[in-house]
Amino acid sequence: MLGKKLVTAQKRGETRALCLGLGMVVCSMMMYFFIGITIVPFYTKSVWTTETVCKVLKVSIKDQSQHPCPNSDGSEDEDVFPYPCLQVRVNLTASGQEVMLYATEDTLELNPKCSYVPDKSEKEVKAKIEKIASNFKNHQTVPCYYNPGGTQTNVIHSRLYPPKGLLFVFLWPTLMFTGGCLIIFLVKISQYVSVLSAWQ
């Protein structure tokens, strides 16, 4: 009677362990799929792949205006922004060209006239932009990324998804997948040993 209870408890434990292992494998595959459709396209789309050093030439801040004023033809002035517009011009050492420096890839898409675009949730935007401008003025050279293919003449200060960051993102689902497979493997080994012992 006691032996049957032990066998039943062992089977329940093995079933739960198998469910845990399979659940971990399924969750890791879902994480791989989510990363593949969200983060990987941004990484592959970025053309700023080569890191180099840029020499800071000019740092300026244009005044902000909360309400863009229309021109005489009815269109809004493109040089009027709802925040102080930081513009950083650098010398790309790889080619010797004077180009615009942007914070990230998104900055160029959000506003190609400003080197930095603050988030809507940020407070004291003016003070932060002035601090960023001061940091650029205090450093003659800064690390930057450029497009070796030449399709983009501008440079960015940092990539949103660098290779190391992409590897770190894939680390957690890989660990979960490996752990799930290991649990399933150990359960199967335990079942095999149990059957072999009972047969002997």
PDB file of C-alpha atoms in Angstrom:
ATOM      1  CA  MET A   1       0.000   0.000   0.000  1.00  0.00           C
ATOM      2  CA  LEU A   2       2.827   2.336   0.955  1.00  0.00           C
ATOM      3  CA  GLY A   3       4.666   1.389  -2.200  1.00  0.00           C
ATOM      4  CA  LYS A   4       1.698   2.324  -4.381  1.00  0.00           C
ATOM      5  CA  LYS A   5       1.429   5.725  -2.655  1.00  0.00           C
ATOM      6  CA  LEU A   6       5.113   6.368  -3.236  1.00  0.00           C
ATOM      7  CA  VAL A   7       4.800   5.419  -6.915  1.00  0.00           C
ATOM      8  CA  THR A   8       1.714   7.651  -7.285  1.00  0.00           C
ATOM      9  CA  ALA A   9       3.498  10.583  -5.601  1.00  0.00           C
ATOM     10  CA  GLN A  10       6.533  10.038  -7.814  1.00  0.00           C
ATOM     11  CA  LYS A  11       4.391  10.050 -10.950  1.00  0.00           C
ATOM     12  CA  ARG A  12       2.648  13.239  -9.838  1.00  0.00           C
ATOM     13  CA  GLY A  13       6.003  14.869  -9.189  1.00  0.00           C
ATOM     14  CA  GLU A  14       7.297  13.800 -12.579  1.00  0.00           C
ATOM     15  CA  THR A  15       4.151  15.100 -14.270  1.00  0.00           C
ATOM     16  CA  ARG A  16       4.497  18.482 -12.550  1.00  0.00           C
ATOM     17  CA  ALA A  17       8.179  18.661 -13.437  1.00  0.00           C
ATOM     18  CA  LEU A  18       7.379  17.848 -17.066  1.00  0.00           C
ATOM     19  CA  CYS A  19       4.691  20.529 -17.125  1.00  0.00           C
ATOM     20  CA  LEU A  20       7.170  23.011 -15.646  1.00  0.00           C
ATOM     21  CA  GLY A  21       9.822  22.122 -18.218  1.00  0.00           C
ATOM     22  CA  LEU A  22       7.390  22.303 -21.127  1.00  0.00           C
ATOM     23  CA  GLY A  23       6.001  25.575 -19.808  1.00  0.00           C
ATOM     24  CA  MET A  24       9.502  27.063 -19.654  1.00  0.00           C
ATOM     25  CA  VAL A  25      10.237  25.915 -23.210  1.00  0.00           C
ATOM     26  CA  VAL A  26       6.950  27.356 -24.523  1.00  0.00           C
ATOM     27  CA  CYS A  27       7.491  30.670 -22.693  1.00  0.00           C
ATOM     28  CA  SER A  28      11.025  30.956 -24.051  1.00  0.00           C
ATOM     29  CA  MET A  29       9.782  30.328 -27.606  1.00  0.00           C
ATOM     30  CA  MET A  30       7.157  33.045 -27.147  1.00  0.00           C
ATOM     31  CA  MET A  31       9.858  35.421 -25.905  1.00  0.00           C
ATOM     32  CA  TYR A  32      12.010  34.580 -28.944  1.00  0.00           C
ATOM     33  CA  PHE A  33       9.050  35.338 -31.221  1.00  0.00           C
ATOM     34  CA  PHE A  34       8.304  38.628 -29.437  1.00  0.00           C
ATOM     35  CA  ILE A  35      11.939  39.738 -29.622  1.00  0.00           C
ATOM     36  CA  GLY A  36      12.101  38.701 -33.262  1.00  0.00           C
ATOM     37  CA  ILE A  37       9.148  40.896 -34.299  1.00  0.00           C
ATOM     38  CA  THR A  38       9.901  43.916 -32.093  1.00  0.00           C
ATOM     39  CA  ILE A  39      13.604  44.423 -31.324  1.00  0.00           C
ATOM     40  CA  VAL A  40      15.426  42.590 -34.119  1.00  0.00           C
ATOM     41  CA  PRO A  41      13.846  44.676 -36.955  1.00  0.00           C
ATOM     42  CA  PHE A  42      15.043  47.887 -35.272  1.00  0.00           C
ATOM     43  CA  TYR A  43      18.536  46.425 -34.986  1.00  0.00           C
ATOM     44  CA  THR A  44      18.690  45.249 -38.611  1.00  0.00           C
ATOM     45  CA  LYS A  45      17.151  48.495 -39.916  1.00  0.00           C
ATOM     46  CA  SER A  46      19.869  50.662 -38.371  1.00  0.00           C
ATOM     47  CA  VAL A  47      22.562  51.626 -40.881  1.00  0.00           C
ATOM     48  CA  TRP A  48      24.834  53.288 -38.306  1.00  0.00           C
ATOM     49  CA  THR A  49      26.937  50.214 -37.621  1.00  0.00           C
ATOM     50  CA  THR A  50      30.548  51.410 -37.452  1.00  0.00           C
ATOM     51  CA  GLU A  51      31.888  53.121 -34.351  1.00  0.00           C
ATOM     52  CA  THR A  52      34.421  55.907 -34.617  1.00  0.00           C
ATOM     53  CA  VAL A  53      35.381  59.216 -32.961  1.00  0.00           C
ATOM     54  CA  CYS A  54      33.822  62.556 -33.862  1.00  0.00           C
ATOM     55  CA  LYS A  55      35.308  65.964 -33.098  1.00  0.00           C
ATOM     56  CA  VAL A  56      32.807  68.470 -31.728  1.00  0.00           C
ATOM     57  CA  LEU A  57      32.783  71.630 -33.862  1.00  0.00           C
ATOM     58  CA  LYS A  58      29.706  73.603 -32.848  1.00  0.00           C
ATOM     59  CA  VAL A  59      27.033  73.305 -30.160  1.00  0.00           C
ATOM     60  CA  SER A  60      24.017  75.620 -30.273  1.00  0.00           C
ATOM     61  CA  ILE A  61      20.527  75.814 -28.762  1.00  0.00           C
ATOM     62  CA  LYS A  62      17.646  77.433 -30.618  1.00  0.00           C
ATOM     63  CA  ASP A  63      14.917  79.070 -28.565  1.00  0.00           C
ATOM     64  CA  GLN A  64      11.639  77.247 -28.081  1.00  0.00           C
ATOM     65  CA  SER A  65       8.139  78.408 -28.911  1.00  0.00           C
ATOM     66  CA  GLN A  66       5.000  76.692 -27.641  1.00  0.00           C
ATOM     67  CA  HIS A  67       2.869  77.796 -30.596  1.00  0.00           C
ATOM     68  CA  PRO A  68       4.438  77.634 -34.073  1.00  0.00           C
ATOM     69  CA  CYS A  69       3.685  80.775 -36.063  1.00  0.00           C
ATOM     70  CA  PRO A  70       2.369  80.363 -39.610  1.00  0.00           C
ATOM     71  CA  ASN A  71       4.237  82.019 -42.432  1.00  0.00           C
ATOM     72  CA  SER A  72       2.684  84.368 -44.937  1.00  0.00           C
ATOM     73  CA  ASP A  73       1.795  81.433 -47.196  1.00  0.00           C
ATOM     74  CA  GLY A  74      -0.112  79.726 -44.375  1.00  0.00           C
ATOM     75  CA  SER A  75       2.473  77.030 -43.591  1.00  0.00           C
ATOM     76  CA  GLU A  76       4.039  76.708 -40.166  1.00  0.00           C
ATOM     77  CA  ASP A  77       7.629  77.702 -39.553  1.00  0.00           C
ATOM     78  CA  GLU A  78       9.711  74.526 -39.596  1.00  0.00           C
ATOM     79  CA  ASP A  79      12.409  76.075 -37.374  1.00  0.00           C
ATOM     80  CA  VAL A  80      10.047  76.661 -34.427  1.00  0.00           C
ATOM     81  CA  PHE A  81       9.886  73.817 -31.892  1.00  0.00           C
ATOM     82  CA  PRO A  82       7.924  73.134 -28.671  1.00  0.00           C
ATOM     83  CA  TYR A  83      11.263  72.646 -26.840  1.00  0.00           C
ATOM     84  CA  PRO A  84      14.787  74.085 -27.015  1.00  0.00           C
ATOM     85  CA  CYS A  85      16.411  72.657 -30.125  1.00  0.00           C
ATOM     86  CA  LEU A  86      19.933  71.390 -29.487  1.00  0.00           C
ATOM     87  CA  GLN A  87      22.111  71.237 -32.586  1.00  0.00           C
ATOM     88  CA  VAL A  88      25.527  69.569 -32.476  1.00  0.00           C
ATOM     89  CA  ARG A  89      27.825  69.707 -35.467  1.00  0.00           C
ATOM     90  CA  VAL A  90      30.804  67.354 -35.516  1.00  0.00           C
ATOM     91  CA  ASN A  91      33.682  66.404 -37.760  1.00  0.00           C
ATOM     92  CA  LEU A  92      33.530  62.760 -38.794  1.00  0.00           C
ATOM     93  CA  THR A  93      37.133  61.586 -38.550  1.00  0.00           C
ATOM     94  CA  ALA A  94      36.521  58.672 -40.927  1.00  0.00           C
ATOM     95  CA  SER A  95      35.703  61.002 -43.835  1.00  0.00           C
ATOM     96  CA  GLY A  96      36.621  64.480 -42.587  1.00  0.00           C
ATOM     97  CA  GLN A  97      33.095  65.788 -43.260  1.00  0.00           C
ATOM     98  CA  GLU A  98      31.156  68.152 -41.033  1.00  0.00           C
ATOM     99  CA  VAL A  99      27.901  66.426 -40.167  1.00  0.00           C
ATOM    100  CA  MET A 100      24.998  66.628 -37.721  1.00  0.00           C
ATOM    101  CA  LEU A 101      25.161  64.461 -34.594  1.00  0.00           C
ATOM    102  CA  TYR A 102      21.945  62.845 -33.334  1.00  0.00           C
ATOM    103  CA  ALA A 103      21.354  61.130 -30.004  1.00  0.00           C
ATOM    104  CA  THR A 104      19.906  57.885 -31.452  1.00  0.00           C
ATOM    105  CA  GLU A 105      18.307  56.515 -34.609  1.00  0.00           C
ATOM    106  CA  ASP A 106      14.870  57.658 -33.453  1.00  0.00           C
ATOM    107  CA  THR A 107      16.004  61.260 -33.043  1.00  0.00           C
ATOM    108  CA  LEU A 108      16.548  61.659 -36.786  1.00  0.00           C
ATOM    109  CA  GLU A 109      13.054  60.321 -37.523  1.00  0.00           C
ATOM    110  CA  LEU A 110      11.339  62.449 -34.851  1.00  0.00           C
ATOM    111  CA  ASN A 111      13.039  65.727 -35.709  1.00  0.00           C
ATOM    112  CA  PRO A 112      15.922  65.906 -38.225  1.00  0.00           C
ATOM    113  CA  LYS A 113      16.661  69.514 -37.244  1.00  0.00           C
ATOM    114  CA  CYS A 114      17.540  68.770 -33.592  1.00  0.00           C
ATOM    115  CA  SER A 115      20.267  66.565 -32.171  1.00  0.00           C
ATOM    116  CA  TYR A 116      18.166  65.648 -29.140  1.00  0.00           C
ATOM    117  CA  VAL A 117      14.399  65.192 -28.782  1.00  0.00           C
ATOM    118  CA  PRO A 118      13.126  65.029 -25.184  1.00  0.00           C
ATOM    119  CA  ASP A 119      10.408  62.638 -24.082  1.00  0.00           C
ATOM    120  CA  LYS A 120       6.989  64.081 -23.379  1.00  0.00           C
ATOM    121  CA  SER A 121       7.192  62.805 -19.795  1.00  0.00           C
ATOM    122  CA  GLU A 122      10.496  64.546 -19.061  1.00  0.00           C
ATOM    123  CA  LYS A 123      10.450  67.464 -16.620  1.00  0.00           C
ATOM    124  CA  GLU A 124      12.751  70.500 -16.711  1.00  0.00           C
ATOM    125  CA  VAL A 125      13.548  69.867 -20.364  1.00  0.00           C
ATOM    126  CA  LYS A 126      15.420  73.142 -20.803  1.00  0.00           C
ATOM    127  CA  ALA A 127      17.802  72.412 -17.915  1.00  0.00           C
ATOM    128  CA  LYS A 128      18.505  68.913 -19.240  1.00  0.00           C
ATOM    129  CA  ILE A 129      19.200  70.146 -22.766  1.00  0.00           C
ATOM    130  CA  GLU A 130      21.519  72.822 -21.415  1.00  0.00           C
ATOM    131  CA  LYS A 131      23.351  70.162 -19.410  1.00  0.00           C
ATOM    132  CA  ILE A 132      23.736  67.970 -22.504  1.00  0.00           C
ATOM    133  CA  ALA A 133      25.031  70.959 -24.484  1.00  0.00           C
ATOM    134  CA  SER A 134      27.518  71.733 -21.714  1.00  0.00           C
ATOM    135  CA  ASN A 135      28.800  68.154 -21.758  1.00  0.00           C
ATOM    136  CA  PHE A 136      29.397  68.351 -25.505  1.00  0.00           C
ATOM    137  CA  LYS A 137      31.202  71.681 -25.153  1.00  0.00           C
ATOM    138  CA  ASN A 138      33.480  70.262 -22.466  1.00  0.00           C
ATOM    139  CA  HIS A 139      34.541  67.308 -24.628  1.00  0.00           C
ATOM    140  CA  GLN A 140      36.466  67.898 -27.831  1.00  0.00           C
ATOM    141  CA  THR A 141      35.793  64.390 -29.111  1.00  0.00           C
ATOM    142  CA  VAL A 142      32.873  61.999 -28.581  1.00  0.00           C
ATOM    143  CA  PRO A 143      32.225  58.415 -29.689  1.00  0.00           C
ATOM    144  CA  CYS A 144      29.779  58.159 -32.577  1.00  0.00           C
ATOM    145  CA  TYR A 145      28.395  55.719 -35.129  1.00  0.00           C
ATOM    146  CA  TYR A 146      28.303  56.318 -38.864  1.00  0.00           C
ATOM    147  CA  ASN A 147      27.036  54.518 -41.954  1.00  0.00           C
ATOM    148  CA  PRO A 148      29.958  53.004 -43.885  1.00  0.00           C
ATOM    149  CA  GLY A 149      27.703  52.502 -46.917  1.00  0.00           C
ATOM    150  CA  GLY A 150      27.167  56.237 -47.297  1.00  0.00           C
ATOM    151  CA  THR A 151      23.360  56.169 -47.466  1.00  0.00           C
ATOM    152  CA  GLN A 152      23.266  58.321 -44.310  1.00  0.00           C
ATOM    153  CA  THR A 153      25.726  61.191 -44.017  1.00  0.00           C
ATOM    154  CA  ASN A 154      24.662  62.006 -40.443  1.00  0.00           C
ATOM    155  CA  VAL A 155      26.011  60.257 -37.350  1.00  0.00           C
ATOM    156  CA  ILE A 156      24.468  59.131 -34.052  1.00  0.00           C
ATOM    157  CA  HIS A 157      25.919  59.255 -30.552  1.00  0.00           C
ATOM    158  CA  SER A 158      24.606  55.872 -29.364  1.00  0.00           C
ATOM    159  CA  ARG A 159      22.643  52.982 -30.847  1.00  0.00           C
ATOM    160  CA  LEU A 160      19.315  51.969 -29.347  1.00  0.00           C
ATOM    161  CA  TYR A 161      20.091  48.278 -29.811  1.00  0.00           C
ATOM    162  CA  PRO A 162      23.844  47.631 -29.977  1.00  0.00           C
ATOM    163  CA  PRO A 163      25.125  44.065 -30.542  1.00  0.00           C
ATOM    164  CA  LYS A 164      25.890  43.596 -26.824  1.00  0.00           C
ATOM    165  CA  GLY A 165      22.411  44.788 -25.886  1.00  0.00           C
ATOM    166  CA  LEU A 166      20.845  42.401 -28.386  1.00  0.00           C
ATOM    167  CA  LEU A 167      22.821  39.494 -26.918  1.00  0.00           C
ATOM    168  CA  PHE A 168      21.680  40.485 -23.429  1.00  0.00           C
ATOM    169  CA  VAL A 169      18.047  40.513 -24.593  1.00  0.00           C
ATOM    170  CA  PHE A 170      18.412  36.976 -25.975  1.00  0.00           C
ATOM    171  CA  LEU A 171      20.155  35.772 -22.792  1.00  0.00           C
ATOM    172  CA  TRP A 172      17.024  35.359 -20.642  1.00  0.00           C
ATOM    173  CA  PRO A 173      14.909  33.296 -23.063  1.00  0.00           C
ATOM    174  CA  THR A 174      17.983  31.179 -23.801  1.00  0.00           C
ATOM    175  CA  LEU A 175      18.477  30.453 -20.103  1.00  0.00           C
ATOM    176  CA  MET A 176      14.780  29.641 -19.720  1.00  0.00           C
ATOM    177  CA  PHE A 177      14.835  27.349 -22.767  1.00  0.00           C
ATOM    178  CA  THR A 178      17.961  25.573 -21.507  1.00  0.00           C
ATOM    179  CA  GLY A 179      16.472  25.169 -18.019  1.00  0.00           C
ATOM    180  CA  GLY A 180      13.224  23.758 -19.421  1.00  0.00           C
ATOM    181  CA  CYS A 181      15.052  21.249 -21.627  1.00  0.00           C
ATOM    182  CA  LEU A 182      17.248  20.228 -18.700  1.00  0.00           C
ATOM    183  CA  ILE A 183      14.213  19.578 -16.486  1.00  0.00           C
ATOM    184  CA  ILE A 184      12.553  17.472 -19.198  1.00  0.00           C
ATOM    185  CA  PHE A 185      15.799  15.546 -19.749  1.00  0.00           C
ATOM    186  CA  LEU A 186      16.223  14.820 -16.031  1.00  0.00           C
ATOM    187  CA  VAL A 187      12.598  13.649 -15.716  1.00  0.00           C
ATOM    188  CA  LYS A 188      13.009  11.322 -18.680  1.00  0.00           C
ATOM    189  CA  ILE A 189      16.239   9.950 -17.195  1.00  0.00           C
ATOM    190  CA  SER A 190      14.453   9.393 -13.870  1.00  0.00           C
ATOM    191  CA  GLN A 191      11.604   7.567 -15.598  1.00  0.00           C
ATOM    192  CA  TYR A 192      14.046   5.419 -17.531  1.00  0.00           C
ATOM    193  CA  VAL A 193      15.956   4.481 -14.370  1.00  0.00           C
ATOM    194  CA  SER A 194      12.674   3.659 -12.575  1.00  0.00           C
ATOM    195  CA  VAL A 195      11.504   1.392 -15.395  1.00  0.00           C
ATOM    196  CA  LEU A 196      14.929  -0.277 -15.577  1.00  0.00           C
ATOM    197  CA  SER A 197      14.949  -0.903 -11.805  1.00  0.00           C
ATOM    198  CA  ALA A 198      11.405  -2.329 -11.862  1.00  0.00           C
ATOM    199  CA  TRP A 199      12.310  -4.631 -14.783  1.00  0.00           C
ATOM    200  CA  GLN A 200      15.377  -5.958 -12.982  1.00  0.00           C
TER     201      GLN A 200
END
